[in-house]
């Protein structure tokens, strides 16, 4: 589009919006007049006045929104004009051509994101993948590596400095439940740790899982607690990472990753007064830079990782780059750098940590001495160290140390000593620590060996490493990218766990969204109570402490589920049930907090508030009846008396949302409780079977206008027969006579109709689907952009070789995916209504639905895709949904890492099929110069783009056998499982950027907004029927939406520093400023603002909320020591810097 046209569109946009807003204002005023004309008793004057005040507030908000929008557009015009002037002065440039228009000036704010596109410095892992042959030759003793040689004089100048780091890997649930492991193993390990470390000051150990540590701490007396504190102070015990768990890095969403880190760090600071400085992630199945970002942001300087593709390890070992500075793809500074140590060998157990030869190293795992519980599979047992054998033993070990040292650029060596649930028995401590101490003593008494060895912690190691590097003037290389998809041997790629147990991966995100919503509403409730009471008191009957305990339970159960055997779907069946029950109970508890917070906030007369556990004023519209079933809608009984619906918008954006409830009548009316204005609504059938509509339950959908973070009340009543718009149905089924739907108009496709595609459209998009299957075929945008987008379903089986797919591994057969076939075509049901229209395909194993919402704003711009899948009848099969498109994406596509950032992927033919699957927690896209097709998801699963233009996601997997990674079972506990997506096609302008290279890409603002709405749906609560209704008024905490590139990640109440389990006045404010793509500006523009500045004023963002004592902190909110001394910043305006892509954390009090 030419510059002049762009200007017209912009000006036109301003005009349209102004007209629309005026229209909306008129509507509101009419509503007001209507109210005034009603008769009213004298006593209601006060109430009316306050209603009027509400209305004025609303009008004010609308005007404000409008002004902001005009300001943004004016800003954009100014920027454009300036650049135009600049170009004109330079001369010789055809300013009206697209090429002259740099991406940076198409949208304000874009420049910030574009600047982050510098991914040039350092090694890019994608390039390493292009380089490696993946030929897997036999490396000898170090099977996946190479023969390592040395002369022996390498350490003459500077001795080898060895740190043996004792560790015990405790999974918070895997073969046993969290509590099961704790009782049987973990508490004994920690009890012995206290005794055995205290017995000898030279002994040291590290511990990672705070979930276990805090449970154990709770059982200690004060004397033992003092011993723990002393061990920490003396540096004998080090808490590493400090997360609640050692989190999975593929399926976890960054909200939960950060929350579990916060839970651990805050616990450590409160109870122990320490904070971690080194990360330790030896078992997660692949590694993500999102985790690295969070660790660095939480103040950690170093980290260790282990499960990296064996070919990548070998390459890094050859280059001596196993230690590197891990940098974010999008970061052009060194701010996000963290020192990372990659373990070189196959595993974190002793045979694979002392050096390259496991048969030798196993002899130095003294827990495997003859007659103990474990043996060496290499058939050479360890020997106790004696005076007779010490020289031979020491030299044998030193040889391994020296070989391993040759893989690193410094002479400092990290030797982990441990395994799963190690150091349990007292005698195990003795055999390990005593025998190693003898070896160390021998080394240290023989200076001619040029080796110094001792027990150490991670910090000991990294501190010495950093000193040695500084002294030698060396710097570590910089690396960008991620470590997916992990393979530990041969073609055993761990891409199965990206989807395993998808039911729980979805439940995880339901809890996450519920927790975030509850945290925010609870914090706002406490602030509002303090404001209303004036003296910092809370409402006397409000169970703030109970609610805070529920929030803590929710945080900790979500945190526990981020463990690398939990959200991964790689635990035993009973353990999965334990996790599921925890998630389920947490959701129920959080619902109670939501209900009573909303209750108090909405009451016009706060003195009417009373809390009753058994009889709550509000109930959830959607209920969960068990840990393994999908949520169910409550059927509302309607009458002439209004039934109240309370809707909470958990997003920081004003949004139009379709609210869906189930009612007992096909005739219903919804009005805005404030204005009395009727809402656009439609009635559709509740289908009890593919072609059998319920005669007792009906789905009522209406459009709600929800201001940011608001609670809004609607009234539903029964209305006169035929007054509500009913959806019209069209069926294509092999047996047309059997459709039962007495309340709805039903037609059947005629033979000629059945020959041409089905089509639905709204004002933004038109879609075409096959009339035979109902599956999508083509999309067209209003702009004219057309793309073939064919939805297919396919099966993968597993290989006939002995190693088959299981919970971790995806090992498909050589035939690849087979198209889903059916003996009878599916029943296809088309519904058309004023609020939405959709096409549902009912296949034997799944029901698939595509829906278009007839809405203004971003909700109307994408296609909602939902599936419910049931593959319980199958054996060794995996079901995928594939999009086959004509987007010319080559072998490139993009998938997200933890919902935090996008990562480029290259589909490589030299790799087996299963290696080309990647984790997707929230988004993937393919693009060419003219278009981008994004698939946004509400749950984690595996994604691939096996051929140009394709995207496929694995929906469920059912596998009968174990895949030999210790789990000892298959994955056969499948259930009816839901998955939800938004499919978004966008024009890409200025396609000159092209595709190729390891460019950094972001979602567009429209995709960010769509994803936000998808992951954080409105929460609907209802008043019980025939309830004596007190007067309610909406709760509107923000005057304006936040800028649409600023995400309110959380607003969570912190624990009182003095009083345990009690909410303090202090709240954690977490903001994530998103990077966004500029080449796909939607027309007309989105109804939100963003800024070209990094500086923002928090008070303006959250007006009319006011913050005081604002402290910027690390991402896990640890209190800095100097903070208490710093002057309170109460009177200052709270201007702060929010950088694109970065999360900012503040501890604040809400005034
Ligand atoms: Zn583990």
PDB file of N, CA, C and O in Angstrom, residues 15 20 95 111 148 156 217 220 286 296 323 345 384 392 493 499 509 561 692 744 765 790 808 912 928 937 977 1009 1067:
ATOM      1  N   UNK A  15     -11.656   8.491  12.188  1.00  0.00           N
ATOM      2  CA  UNK A  15     -13.028   8.947  12.001  1.00  0.00           C
ATOM      3  C   UNK A  15     -14.013   7.855  12.399  1.00  0.00           C
ATOM      4  O   UNK A  15     -14.935   8.077  13.181  1.00  0.00           O
ATOM      5  N   UNK A  20     -17.959   5.435  15.999  1.00  0.00           N
ATOM      6  CA  UNK A  20     -18.401   4.258  16.750  1.00  0.00           C
ATOM      7  C   UNK A  20     -18.520   4.556  18.235  1.00  0.00           C
ATOM      8  O   UNK A  20     -19.465   4.160  18.897  1.00  0.00           O
ATOM      9  N   UNK A  95       9.797   7.975  -2.583  1.00  0.00           N
ATOM     10  CA  UNK A  95       9.170   7.842  -1.277  1.00  0.00           C
ATOM     11  C   UNK A  95       7.815   7.171  -1.321  1.00  0.00           C
ATOM     12  O   UNK A  95       7.298   6.771  -0.295  1.00  0.00           O
ATOM     13  N   UNK A 111       9.832  -0.144  16.317  1.00  0.00           N
ATOM     14  CA  UNK A 111      11.261   0.040  16.309  1.00  0.00           C
ATOM     15  C   UNK A 111      11.915  -0.720  17.453  1.00  0.00           C
ATOM     16  O   UNK A 111      12.932  -1.372  17.275  1.00  0.00           O
ATOM     17  N   UNK A 148      40.241 -39.532  23.722  1.00  0.00           N
ATOM     18  CA  UNK A 148      40.839 -38.276  24.196  1.00  0.00           C
ATOM     19  C   UNK A 148      42.294 -38.552  24.562  1.00  0.00           C
ATOM     20  O   UNK A 148      42.590 -39.517  25.277  1.00  0.00           O
ATOM     21  N   UNK A 156      51.431 -28.889  34.164  1.00  0.00           N
ATOM     22  CA  UNK A 156      52.657 -28.547  34.888  1.00  0.00           C
ATOM     23  C   UNK A 156      52.643 -27.103  35.384  1.00  0.00           C
ATOM     24  O   UNK A 156      53.029 -26.804  36.503  1.00  0.00           O
ATOM     25  N   UNK A 217      12.053 -29.493  56.371  1.00  0.00           N
ATOM     26  CA  UNK A 217      12.293 -28.378  57.306  1.00  0.00           C
ATOM     27  C   UNK A 217      11.126 -28.248  58.293  1.00  0.00           C
ATOM     28  O   UNK A 217      11.339 -28.010  59.483  1.00  0.00           O
ATOM     29  N   UNK A 220      11.588 -30.339  61.374  1.00  0.00           N
ATOM     30  CA  UNK A 220      12.811 -30.228  62.176  1.00  0.00           C
ATOM     31  C   UNK A 220      12.571 -29.413  63.440  1.00  0.00           C
ATOM     32  O   UNK A 220      11.781 -28.472  63.430  1.00  0.00           O
ATOM     33  N   UNK A 286      15.930 -31.877  27.724  1.00  0.00           N
ATOM     34  CA  UNK A 286      16.152 -30.793  26.770  1.00  0.00           C
ATOM     35  C   UNK A 286      16.089 -29.478  27.533  1.00  0.00           C
ATOM     36  O   UNK A 286      15.487 -29.417  28.615  1.00  0.00           O
ATOM     37  N   UNK A 296      18.605 -16.006  35.239  1.00  0.00           N
ATOM     38  CA  UNK A 296      19.438 -14.798  35.273  1.00  0.00           C
ATOM     39  C   UNK A 296      18.660 -13.654  35.920  1.00  0.00           C
ATOM     40  O   UNK A 296      19.197 -12.927  36.759  1.00  0.00           O
ATOM     41  N   UNK A 323      31.522 -25.069  27.987  1.00  0.00           N
ATOM     42  CA  UNK A 323      31.174 -23.944  28.859  1.00  0.00           C
ATOM     43  C   UNK A 323      31.057 -22.709  27.993  1.00  0.00           C
ATOM     44  O   UNK A 323      31.933 -22.422  27.177  1.00  0.00           O
ATOM     45  N   UNK A 345      28.904 -36.073  29.036  1.00  0.00           N
ATOM     46  CA  UNK A 345      28.643 -37.483  28.742  1.00  0.00           C
ATOM     47  C   UNK A 345      27.156 -37.830  28.814  1.00  0.00           C
ATOM     48  O   UNK A 345      26.308 -36.981  28.981  1.00  0.00           O
ATOM     49  N   UNK A 384      37.335 -50.999  47.766  1.00  0.00           N
ATOM     50  CA  UNK A 384      37.569 -50.021  48.830  1.00  0.00           C
ATOM     51  C   UNK A 384      39.010 -49.527  48.732  1.00  0.00           C
ATOM     52  O   UNK A 384      39.905 -50.302  48.387  1.00  0.00           O
ATOM     53  N   UNK A 392      47.480 -47.102  42.600  1.00  0.00           N
ATOM     54  CA  UNK A 392      46.905 -47.582  41.339  1.00  0.00           C
ATOM     55  C   UNK A 392      45.506 -46.981  41.106  1.00  0.00           C
ATOM     56  O   UNK A 392      45.177 -46.510  40.030  1.00  0.00           O
ATOM     57  N   UNK A 493      14.810 -40.079  19.964  1.00  0.00           N
ATOM     58  CA  UNK A 493      14.486 -38.676  20.223  1.00  0.00           C
ATOM     59  C   UNK A 493      13.344 -38.588  21.218  1.00  0.00           C
ATOM     60  O   UNK A 493      12.352 -39.301  21.083  1.00  0.00           O
ATOM     61  N   UNK A 499       3.793 -34.488  24.066  1.00  0.00           N
ATOM     62  CA  UNK A 499       2.339 -34.666  24.056  1.00  0.00           C
ATOM     63  C   UNK A 499       1.827 -35.634  25.119  1.00  0.00           C
ATOM     64  O   UNK A 499       0.671 -35.533  25.522  1.00  0.00           O
ATOM     65  N   UNK A 509      -2.780 -25.975  32.358  1.00  0.00           N
ATOM     66  CA  UNK A 509      -2.977 -24.595  31.910  1.00  0.00           C
ATOM     67  C   UNK A 509      -4.286 -24.013  32.452  1.00  0.00           C
ATOM     68  O   UNK A 509      -4.404 -22.803  32.634  1.00  0.00           O
ATOM     69  N   UNK A 561       3.682 -29.540  39.668  1.00  0.00           N
ATOM     70  CA  UNK A 561       3.367 -30.167  38.380  1.00  0.00           C
ATOM     71  C   UNK A 561       4.343 -29.746  37.276  1.00  0.00           C
ATOM     72  O   UNK A 561       4.355 -30.344  36.203  1.00  0.00           O
ATOM     73  N   UNK A 692     -28.567 -35.552  18.091  1.00  0.00           N
ATOM     74  CA  UNK A 692     -29.685 -35.543  19.035  1.00  0.00           C
ATOM     75  C   UNK A 692     -29.544 -34.352  19.978  1.00  0.00           C
ATOM     76  O   UNK A 692     -28.661 -34.318  20.842  1.00  0.00           O
ATOM     77  N   UNK A 744     -35.234 -26.328  16.970  1.00  0.00           N
ATOM     78  CA  UNK A 744     -34.382 -25.626  16.000  1.00  0.00           C
ATOM     79  C   UNK A 744     -34.750 -25.976  14.574  1.00  0.00           C
ATOM     80  O   UNK A 744     -35.233 -27.073  14.296  1.00  0.00           O
ATOM     81  N   UNK A 765     -13.090 -12.534   7.686  1.00  0.00           N
ATOM     82  CA  UNK A 765     -12.590 -13.770   7.085  1.00  0.00           C
ATOM     83  C   UNK A 765     -13.730 -14.530   6.411  1.00  0.00           C
ATOM     84  O   UNK A 765     -14.877 -14.494   6.877  1.00  0.00           O
ATOM     85  N   UNK A 790      -5.695 -26.763   4.456  1.00  0.00           N
ATOM     86  CA  UNK A 790      -6.464 -28.002   4.569  1.00  0.00           C
ATOM     87  C   UNK A 790      -6.176 -28.696   5.884  1.00  0.00           C
ATOM     88  O   UNK A 790      -5.025 -28.981   6.195  1.00  0.00           O
ATOM     89  N   UNK A 808       8.255 -41.284  26.829  1.00  0.00           N
ATOM     90  CA  UNK A 808       9.288 -40.296  26.482  1.00  0.00           C
ATOM     91  C   UNK A 808       9.523 -40.228  24.977  1.00  0.00           C
ATOM     92  O   UNK A 808       9.634 -39.163  24.400  1.00  0.00           O
ATOM     93  N   UNK A 912      15.944 -38.172  11.534  1.00  0.00           N
ATOM     94  CA  UNK A 912      14.726 -38.971  11.432  1.00  0.00           C
ATOM     95  C   UNK A 912      13.486 -38.119  11.715  1.00  0.00           C
ATOM     96  O   UNK A 912      13.598 -37.056  12.331  1.00  0.00           O
ATOM     97  N   UNK A 928       5.541 -16.814   4.557  1.00  0.00           N
ATOM     98  CA  UNK A 928       6.310 -16.488   3.356  1.00  0.00           C
ATOM     99  C   UNK A 928       6.292 -14.970   3.217  1.00  0.00           C
ATOM    100  O   UNK A 928       5.921 -14.277   4.166  1.00  0.00           O
ATOM    101  N   UNK A 937      -2.223 -21.934  20.621  1.00  0.00           N
ATOM    102  CA  UNK A 937      -2.826 -23.042  21.357  1.00  0.00           C
ATOM    103  C   UNK A 937      -2.990 -22.733  22.828  1.00  0.00           C
ATOM    104  O   UNK A 937      -2.255 -21.910  23.388  1.00  0.00           O
ATOM    105  N   UNK A 977     -10.252 -36.086  25.841  1.00  0.00           N
ATOM    106  CA  UNK A 977      -9.286 -35.001  25.992  1.00  0.00           C
ATOM    107  C   UNK A 977      -9.620 -33.856  25.049  1.00  0.00           C
ATOM    108  O   UNK A 977      -9.914 -34.088  23.870  1.00  0.00           O
ATOM    109  N   UNK A1009      -2.594 -10.622  21.185  1.00  0.00           N
ATOM    110  CA  UNK A1009      -3.908 -10.359  21.788  1.00  0.00           C
ATOM    111  C   UNK A1009      -4.794 -11.602  21.701  1.00  0.00           C
ATOM    112  O   UNK A1009      -5.524 -11.932  22.629  1.00  0.00           O
ATOM    113  N   UNK A1067       2.460  -6.456  47.454  1.00  0.00           N
ATOM    114  CA  UNK A1067       1.989  -7.194  46.293  1.00  0.00           C
ATOM    115  C   UNK A1067       3.116  -7.246  45.267  1.00  0.00           C
ATOM    116  O   UNK A1067       3.873  -6.293  45.141  1.00  0.00           O
TER     117      UNK A1067
END
